[in-house]
Short mmCIF file of C-alpha atoms and ligand atoms in Angstrom, two decimals:
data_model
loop_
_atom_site.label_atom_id
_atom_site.label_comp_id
_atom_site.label_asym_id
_atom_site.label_seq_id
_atom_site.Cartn_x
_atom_site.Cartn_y
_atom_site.Cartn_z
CA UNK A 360 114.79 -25.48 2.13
CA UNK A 361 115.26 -29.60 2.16
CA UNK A 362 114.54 -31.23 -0.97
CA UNK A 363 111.86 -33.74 -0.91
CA UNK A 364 112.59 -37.60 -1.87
CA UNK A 365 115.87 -36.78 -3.53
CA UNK A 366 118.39 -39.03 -4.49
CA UNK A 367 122.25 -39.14 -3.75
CA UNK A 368 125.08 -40.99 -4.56
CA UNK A 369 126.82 -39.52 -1.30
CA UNK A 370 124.72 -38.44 1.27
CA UNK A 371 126.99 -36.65 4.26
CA UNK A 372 124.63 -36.65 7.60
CA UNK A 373 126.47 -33.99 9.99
CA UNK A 374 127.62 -30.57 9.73
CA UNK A 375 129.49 -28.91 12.42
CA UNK A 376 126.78 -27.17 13.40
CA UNK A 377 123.05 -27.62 11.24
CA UNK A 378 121.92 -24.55 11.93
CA UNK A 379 124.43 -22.37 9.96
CA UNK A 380 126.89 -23.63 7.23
CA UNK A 381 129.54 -25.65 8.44
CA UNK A 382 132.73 -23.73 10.51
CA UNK A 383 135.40 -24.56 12.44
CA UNK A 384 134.45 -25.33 15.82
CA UNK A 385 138.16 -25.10 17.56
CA UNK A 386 137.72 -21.63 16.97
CA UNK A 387 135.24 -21.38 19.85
CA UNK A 388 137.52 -22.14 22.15
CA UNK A 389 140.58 -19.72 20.91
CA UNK A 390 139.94 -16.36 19.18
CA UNK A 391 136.38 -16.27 19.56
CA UNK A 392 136.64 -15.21 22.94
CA UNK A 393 139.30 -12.79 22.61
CA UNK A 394 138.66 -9.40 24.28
CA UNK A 395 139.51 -7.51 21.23
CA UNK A 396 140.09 -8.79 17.19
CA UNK A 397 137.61 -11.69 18.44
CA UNK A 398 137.30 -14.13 15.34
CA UNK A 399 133.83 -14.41 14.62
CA UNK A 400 131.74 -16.43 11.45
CA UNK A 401 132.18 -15.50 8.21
CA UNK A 402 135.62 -14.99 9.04
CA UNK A 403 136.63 -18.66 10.29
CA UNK A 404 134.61 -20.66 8.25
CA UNK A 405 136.11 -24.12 7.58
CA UNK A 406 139.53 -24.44 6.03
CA UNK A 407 140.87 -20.92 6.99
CA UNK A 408 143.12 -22.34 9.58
CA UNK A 409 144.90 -24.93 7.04
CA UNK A 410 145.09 -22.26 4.77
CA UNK A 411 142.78 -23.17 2.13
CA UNK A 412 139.70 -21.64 0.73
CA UNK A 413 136.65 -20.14 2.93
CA UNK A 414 134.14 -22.35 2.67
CA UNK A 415 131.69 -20.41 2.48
CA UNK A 416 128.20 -21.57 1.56
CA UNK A 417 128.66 -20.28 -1.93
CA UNK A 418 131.70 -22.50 -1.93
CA UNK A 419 129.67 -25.82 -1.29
CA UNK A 420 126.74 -24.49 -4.44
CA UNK A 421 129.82 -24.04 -6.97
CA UNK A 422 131.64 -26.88 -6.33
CA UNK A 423 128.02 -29.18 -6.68
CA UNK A 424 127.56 -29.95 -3.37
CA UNK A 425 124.37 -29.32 -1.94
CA UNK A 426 123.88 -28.09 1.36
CA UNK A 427 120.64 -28.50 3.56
CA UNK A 428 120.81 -26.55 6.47
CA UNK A 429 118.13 -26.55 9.15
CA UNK A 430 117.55 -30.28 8.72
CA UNK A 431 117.83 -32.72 11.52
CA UNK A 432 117.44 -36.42 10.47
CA UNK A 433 114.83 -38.70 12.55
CA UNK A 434 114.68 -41.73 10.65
CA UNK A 435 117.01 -43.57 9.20
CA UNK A 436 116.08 -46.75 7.42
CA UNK A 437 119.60 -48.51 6.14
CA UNK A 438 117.72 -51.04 4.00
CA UNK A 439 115.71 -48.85 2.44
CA UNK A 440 118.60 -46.05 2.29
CA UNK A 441 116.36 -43.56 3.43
CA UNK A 442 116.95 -40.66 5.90
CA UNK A 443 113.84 -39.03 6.90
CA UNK A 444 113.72 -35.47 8.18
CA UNK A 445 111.83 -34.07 11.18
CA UNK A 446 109.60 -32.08 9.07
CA UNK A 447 109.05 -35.26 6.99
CA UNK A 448 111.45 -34.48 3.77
CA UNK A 449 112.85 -38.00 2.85
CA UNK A 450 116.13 -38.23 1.13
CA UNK A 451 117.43 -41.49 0.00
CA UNK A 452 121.57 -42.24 -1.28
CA UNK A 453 124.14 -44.89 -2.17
CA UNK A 454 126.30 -44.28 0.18
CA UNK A 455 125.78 -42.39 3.26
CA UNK A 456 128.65 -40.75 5.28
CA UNK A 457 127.48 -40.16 9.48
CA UNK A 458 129.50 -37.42 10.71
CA UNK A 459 126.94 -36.73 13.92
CA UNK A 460 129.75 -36.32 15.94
CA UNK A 461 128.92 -35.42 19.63
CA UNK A 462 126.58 -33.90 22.09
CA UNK A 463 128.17 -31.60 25.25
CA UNK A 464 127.68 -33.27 29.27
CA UNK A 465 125.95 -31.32 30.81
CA UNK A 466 126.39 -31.81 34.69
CA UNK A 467 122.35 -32.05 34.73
CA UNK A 468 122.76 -35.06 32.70
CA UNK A 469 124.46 -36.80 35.62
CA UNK A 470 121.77 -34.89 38.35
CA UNK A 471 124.82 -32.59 39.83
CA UNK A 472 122.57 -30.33 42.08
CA UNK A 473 121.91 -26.83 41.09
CA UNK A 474 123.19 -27.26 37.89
CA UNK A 475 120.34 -25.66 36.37
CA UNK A 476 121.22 -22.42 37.90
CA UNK A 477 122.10 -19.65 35.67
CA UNK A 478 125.58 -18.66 34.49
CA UNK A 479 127.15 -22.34 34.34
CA UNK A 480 128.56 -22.58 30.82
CA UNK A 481 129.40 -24.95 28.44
CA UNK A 482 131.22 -24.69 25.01
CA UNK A 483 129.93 -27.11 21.54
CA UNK A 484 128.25 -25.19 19.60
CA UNK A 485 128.63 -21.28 17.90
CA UNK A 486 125.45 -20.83 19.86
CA UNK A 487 127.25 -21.56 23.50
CA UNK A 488 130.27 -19.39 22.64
CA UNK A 489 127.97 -16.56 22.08
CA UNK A 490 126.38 -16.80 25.06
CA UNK A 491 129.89 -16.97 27.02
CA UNK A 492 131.05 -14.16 25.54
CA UNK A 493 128.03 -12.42 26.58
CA UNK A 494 128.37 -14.00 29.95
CA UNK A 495 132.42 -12.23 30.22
CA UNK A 496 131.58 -8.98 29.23
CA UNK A 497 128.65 -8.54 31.37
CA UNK A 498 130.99 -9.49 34.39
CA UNK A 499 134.10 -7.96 33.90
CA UNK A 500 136.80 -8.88 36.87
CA UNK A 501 134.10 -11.33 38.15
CA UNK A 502 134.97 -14.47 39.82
CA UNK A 503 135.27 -17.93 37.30
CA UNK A 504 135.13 -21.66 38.56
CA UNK A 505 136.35 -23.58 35.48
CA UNK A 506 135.37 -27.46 35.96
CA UNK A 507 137.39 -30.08 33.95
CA UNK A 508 140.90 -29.77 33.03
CA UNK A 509 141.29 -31.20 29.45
CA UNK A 510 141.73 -29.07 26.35
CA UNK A 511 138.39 -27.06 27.20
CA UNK A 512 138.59 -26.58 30.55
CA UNK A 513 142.60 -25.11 29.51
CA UNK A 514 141.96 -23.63 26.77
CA UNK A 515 138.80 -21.69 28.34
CA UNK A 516 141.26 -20.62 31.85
CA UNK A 517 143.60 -19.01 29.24
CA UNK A 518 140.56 -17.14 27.40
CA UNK A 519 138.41 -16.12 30.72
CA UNK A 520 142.19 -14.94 32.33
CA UNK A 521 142.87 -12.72 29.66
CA UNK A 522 139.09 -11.22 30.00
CA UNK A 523 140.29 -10.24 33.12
CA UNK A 524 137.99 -12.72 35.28
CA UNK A 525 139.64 -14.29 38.54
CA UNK A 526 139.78 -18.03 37.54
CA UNK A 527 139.98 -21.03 39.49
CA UNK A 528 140.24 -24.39 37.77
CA UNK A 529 138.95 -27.41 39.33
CA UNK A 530 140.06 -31.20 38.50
CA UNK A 531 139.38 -34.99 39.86
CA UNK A 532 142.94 -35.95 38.24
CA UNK A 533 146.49 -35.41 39.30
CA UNK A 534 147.27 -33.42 36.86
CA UNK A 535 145.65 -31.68 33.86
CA UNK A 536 145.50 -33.58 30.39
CA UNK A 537 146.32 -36.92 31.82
CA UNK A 538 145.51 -39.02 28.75
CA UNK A 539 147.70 -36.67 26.69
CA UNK A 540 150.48 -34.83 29.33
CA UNK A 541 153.37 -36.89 31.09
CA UNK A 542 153.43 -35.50 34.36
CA UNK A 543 156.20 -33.24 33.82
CA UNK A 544 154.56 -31.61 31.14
CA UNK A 545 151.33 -31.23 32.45
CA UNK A 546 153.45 -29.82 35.45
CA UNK A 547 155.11 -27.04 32.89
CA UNK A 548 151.20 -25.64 31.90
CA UNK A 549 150.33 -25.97 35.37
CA UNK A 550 152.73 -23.74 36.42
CA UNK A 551 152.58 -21.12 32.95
CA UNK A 552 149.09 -20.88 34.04
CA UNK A 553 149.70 -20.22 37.75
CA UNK A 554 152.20 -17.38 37.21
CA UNK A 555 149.17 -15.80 35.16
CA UNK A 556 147.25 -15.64 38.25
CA UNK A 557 145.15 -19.23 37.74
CA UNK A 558 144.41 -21.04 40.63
CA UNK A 559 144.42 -24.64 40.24
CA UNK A 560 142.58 -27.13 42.78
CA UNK A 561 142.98 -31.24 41.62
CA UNK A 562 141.59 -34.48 43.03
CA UNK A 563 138.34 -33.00 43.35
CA UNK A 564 134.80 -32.34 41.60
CA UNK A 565 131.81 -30.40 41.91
CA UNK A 566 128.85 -31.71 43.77
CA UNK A 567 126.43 -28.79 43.77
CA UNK A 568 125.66 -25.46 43.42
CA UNK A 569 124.47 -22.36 45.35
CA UNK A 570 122.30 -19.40 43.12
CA UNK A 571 120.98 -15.81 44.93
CA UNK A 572 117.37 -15.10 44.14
CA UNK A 573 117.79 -14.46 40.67
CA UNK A 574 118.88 -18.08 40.05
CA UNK A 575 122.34 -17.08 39.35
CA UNK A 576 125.38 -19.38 40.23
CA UNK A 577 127.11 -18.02 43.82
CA UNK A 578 128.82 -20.92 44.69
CA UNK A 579 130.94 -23.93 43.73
CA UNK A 580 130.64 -26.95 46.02
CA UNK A 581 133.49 -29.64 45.82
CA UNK A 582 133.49 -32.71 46.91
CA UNK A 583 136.35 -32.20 49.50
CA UNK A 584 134.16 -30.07 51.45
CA UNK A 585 135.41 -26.74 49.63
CA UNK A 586 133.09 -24.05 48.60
CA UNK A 587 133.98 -21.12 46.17
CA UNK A 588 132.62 -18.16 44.81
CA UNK A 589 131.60 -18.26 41.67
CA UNK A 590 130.08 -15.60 39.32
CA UNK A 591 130.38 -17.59 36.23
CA UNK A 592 131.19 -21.28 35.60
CA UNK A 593 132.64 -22.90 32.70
CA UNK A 594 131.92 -26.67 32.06
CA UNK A 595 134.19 -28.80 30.50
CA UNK A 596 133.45 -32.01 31.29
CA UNK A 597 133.42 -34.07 27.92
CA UNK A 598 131.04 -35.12 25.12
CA UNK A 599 129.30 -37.99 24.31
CA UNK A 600 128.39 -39.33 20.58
CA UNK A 601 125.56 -39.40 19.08
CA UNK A 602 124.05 -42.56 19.03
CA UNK A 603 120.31 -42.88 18.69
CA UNK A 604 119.45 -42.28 15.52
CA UNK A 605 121.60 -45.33 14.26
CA UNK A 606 122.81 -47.53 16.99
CA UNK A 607 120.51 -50.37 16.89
CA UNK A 608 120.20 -50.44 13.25
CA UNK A 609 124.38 -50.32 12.93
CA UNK A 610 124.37 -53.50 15.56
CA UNK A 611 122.14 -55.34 13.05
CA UNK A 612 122.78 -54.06 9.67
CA UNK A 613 126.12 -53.19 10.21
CA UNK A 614 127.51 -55.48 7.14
CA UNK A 615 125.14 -53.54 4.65
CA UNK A 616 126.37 -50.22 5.49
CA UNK A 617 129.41 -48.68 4.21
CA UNK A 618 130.01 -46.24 7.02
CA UNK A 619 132.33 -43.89 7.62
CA UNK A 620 132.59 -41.90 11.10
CA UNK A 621 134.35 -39.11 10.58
CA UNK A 622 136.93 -38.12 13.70
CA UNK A 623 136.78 -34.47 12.18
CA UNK A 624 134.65 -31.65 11.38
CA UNK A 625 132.12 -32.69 8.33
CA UNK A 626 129.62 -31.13 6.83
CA UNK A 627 125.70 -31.41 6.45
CA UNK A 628 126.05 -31.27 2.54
CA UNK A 629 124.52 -34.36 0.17
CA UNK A 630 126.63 -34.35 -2.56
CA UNK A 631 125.28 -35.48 -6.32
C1 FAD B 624 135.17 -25.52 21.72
C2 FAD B 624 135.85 -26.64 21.01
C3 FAD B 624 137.20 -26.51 20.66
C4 FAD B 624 137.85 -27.53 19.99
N1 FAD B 624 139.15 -27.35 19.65
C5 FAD B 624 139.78 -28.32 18.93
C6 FAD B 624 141.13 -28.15 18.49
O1 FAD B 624 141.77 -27.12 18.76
N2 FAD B 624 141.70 -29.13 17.75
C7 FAD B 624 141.01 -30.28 17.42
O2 FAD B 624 141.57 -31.13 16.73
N3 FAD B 624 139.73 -30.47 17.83
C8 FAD B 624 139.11 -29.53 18.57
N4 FAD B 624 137.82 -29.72 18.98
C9 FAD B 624 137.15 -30.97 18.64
C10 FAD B 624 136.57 -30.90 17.23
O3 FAD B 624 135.82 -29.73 17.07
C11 FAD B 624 135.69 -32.13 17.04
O4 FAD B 624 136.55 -33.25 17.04
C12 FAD B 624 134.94 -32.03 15.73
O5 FAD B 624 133.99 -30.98 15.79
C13 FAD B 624 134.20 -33.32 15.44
O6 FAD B 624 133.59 -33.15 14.18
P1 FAD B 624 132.37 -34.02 13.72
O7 FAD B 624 131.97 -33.54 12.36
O8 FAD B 624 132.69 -35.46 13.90
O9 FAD B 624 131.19 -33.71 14.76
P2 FAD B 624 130.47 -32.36 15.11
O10 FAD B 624 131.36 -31.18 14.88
O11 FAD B 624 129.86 -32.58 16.45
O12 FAD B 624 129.31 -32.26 14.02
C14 FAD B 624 128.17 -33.11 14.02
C15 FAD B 624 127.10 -32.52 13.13
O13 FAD B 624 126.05 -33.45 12.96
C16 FAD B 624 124.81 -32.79 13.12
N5 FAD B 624 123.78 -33.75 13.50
C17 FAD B 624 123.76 -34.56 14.61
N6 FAD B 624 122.64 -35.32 14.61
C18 FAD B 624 121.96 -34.99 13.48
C19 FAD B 624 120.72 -35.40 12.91
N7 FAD B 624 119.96 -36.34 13.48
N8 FAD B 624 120.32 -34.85 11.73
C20 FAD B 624 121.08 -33.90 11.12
N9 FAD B 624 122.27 -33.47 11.61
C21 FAD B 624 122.69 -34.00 12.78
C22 FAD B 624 125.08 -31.75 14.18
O14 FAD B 624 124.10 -30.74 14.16
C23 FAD B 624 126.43 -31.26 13.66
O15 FAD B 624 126.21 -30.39 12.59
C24 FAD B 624 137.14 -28.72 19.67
C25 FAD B 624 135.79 -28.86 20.04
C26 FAD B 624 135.16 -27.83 20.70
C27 FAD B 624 133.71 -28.00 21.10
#
């Protein structure tokens, strides 16, 4: 329940996710989708993987740090430092941390067609992993198109190959990681992953999308003129920041505010 015209001396907009307390998102990508031992919430809440303490939402409450869950911010007034709440809660601070972090890309963002067909996938939030993994099991030894090849597009080949779903990864860039890999390493994953069985098809992208009657995705269609069969696709095409609650205000008022934007996970806590 969000307090009503309280005041902070830290306010900390952002929580990994606002709908439950805050956990550690790289898990989606990893264990969570294992076949079996799958690591699921309240078991990889943040700071299990560094070895601290679970932070469980009891953690935040002992340690004086309140934490409003269910609360998305729809005003902000820097001047005034106020943040007002959808449902109309105001909460005002000292200093206010923005952790919003970033929003998925969905290839209906960018008008791919067909891309509203069912069974395309993408992977931000605890909410999207759940429906993946509901997604696998339904079609086990089904056919995957995965589309990007940076850490999720990887990460997910490696999780929907040991499901036991035929994958095919699709690429526009020469090789996979290209901001991160030198060619010969990108060139060592590409073939680890091939001698598990992944096909990998570069210097192309999708354009468009074929669904049966039920709406569900049939088939891939690249830009190269190549079409493949696809029971499920996984997206992983980038995110983009958050940016509207603030921007404008940050280009003016950008002196007044002591901001910090956090690079890591963060959570939606507004500490006294
Ligand atoms: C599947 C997956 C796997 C990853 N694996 C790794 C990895 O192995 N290693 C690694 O280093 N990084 C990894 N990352 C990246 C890492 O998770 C992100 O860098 C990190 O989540 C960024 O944290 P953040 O707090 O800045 O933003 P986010 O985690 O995006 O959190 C932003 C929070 O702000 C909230 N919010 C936004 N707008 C509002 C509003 N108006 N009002 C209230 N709340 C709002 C959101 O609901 C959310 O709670 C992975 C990411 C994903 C999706």
């Amino acid at each position: 329940m969000a307090a009503i015209g309280k005041h902070f001396k830290y306010l900390i907009l952002g929580g990994g996710v606002a709908a439950v307390a805050p956990y550690e998102r790289p898990t989606l990508s990893k264990a969570y989708l294992f076949p079996q031992g799958a690591a699921r919430l309240p078991g990889f809440h943040v700071c299990v993987g560094s070895g601290g303490e679970r932070l469980l939402p009891e953690w935040y409450s002992e340690k004086g740090i309140e934490l409003i869950l269910h609360t998305e911010i729809a005003k902000a007034e820097l001047t005034a430092r106020t943040l007002t709440s959808v449902a109309g809660a105001t909460f005002t601070y000292d200093n206010l941390i923005i952790a919003t972090g970033s929003k998925v890309t969905r290839l209906t963002d960018i008008g791919v067609q067909g891309a509203d067909c069912n069974n395309i996938f993408y992977l931000r939030e605890i909410d999207d992993a759940d429906k993946l993994v509901s997604g696998i099991q339904a079609r086990k030894n089904a056919k995957s198109v995965i589309l990007g090849g940076g850490y999720i597009g990887l990460e997910l080949g490696a999780a929907l190959q040991i499901n036991d779903l035929d994958v095919t990864m699709v690429y526009p860039e020469p090789w996979c990681m290209p901001r991160l890999f030198s060619p010969e390493i990108a060139a060592f994953y590409e073939g680890y992953y091939a001698i598990k069985g992944i096909k990998i098809i570069k210097g192309t992208t999708a354009v468009g999308f074929d669904s049966d009657a039920n709406g569900n995705v049939t088939k891939v269609k690249l830009k190269d003129g190549r079409v493949l069969d696809a029971d499920i696709v996984v997206v992983g095409v980038g995110a983009r920041p958050h940016t509207t609650l603030l921007k404008a205000k940050l280009l003016k008022r950008k002196e007044e505010l002591r901001l910090i934007v956090s690079s890591r996970q963060a959570s939606l806590v507004f500490m006294q």
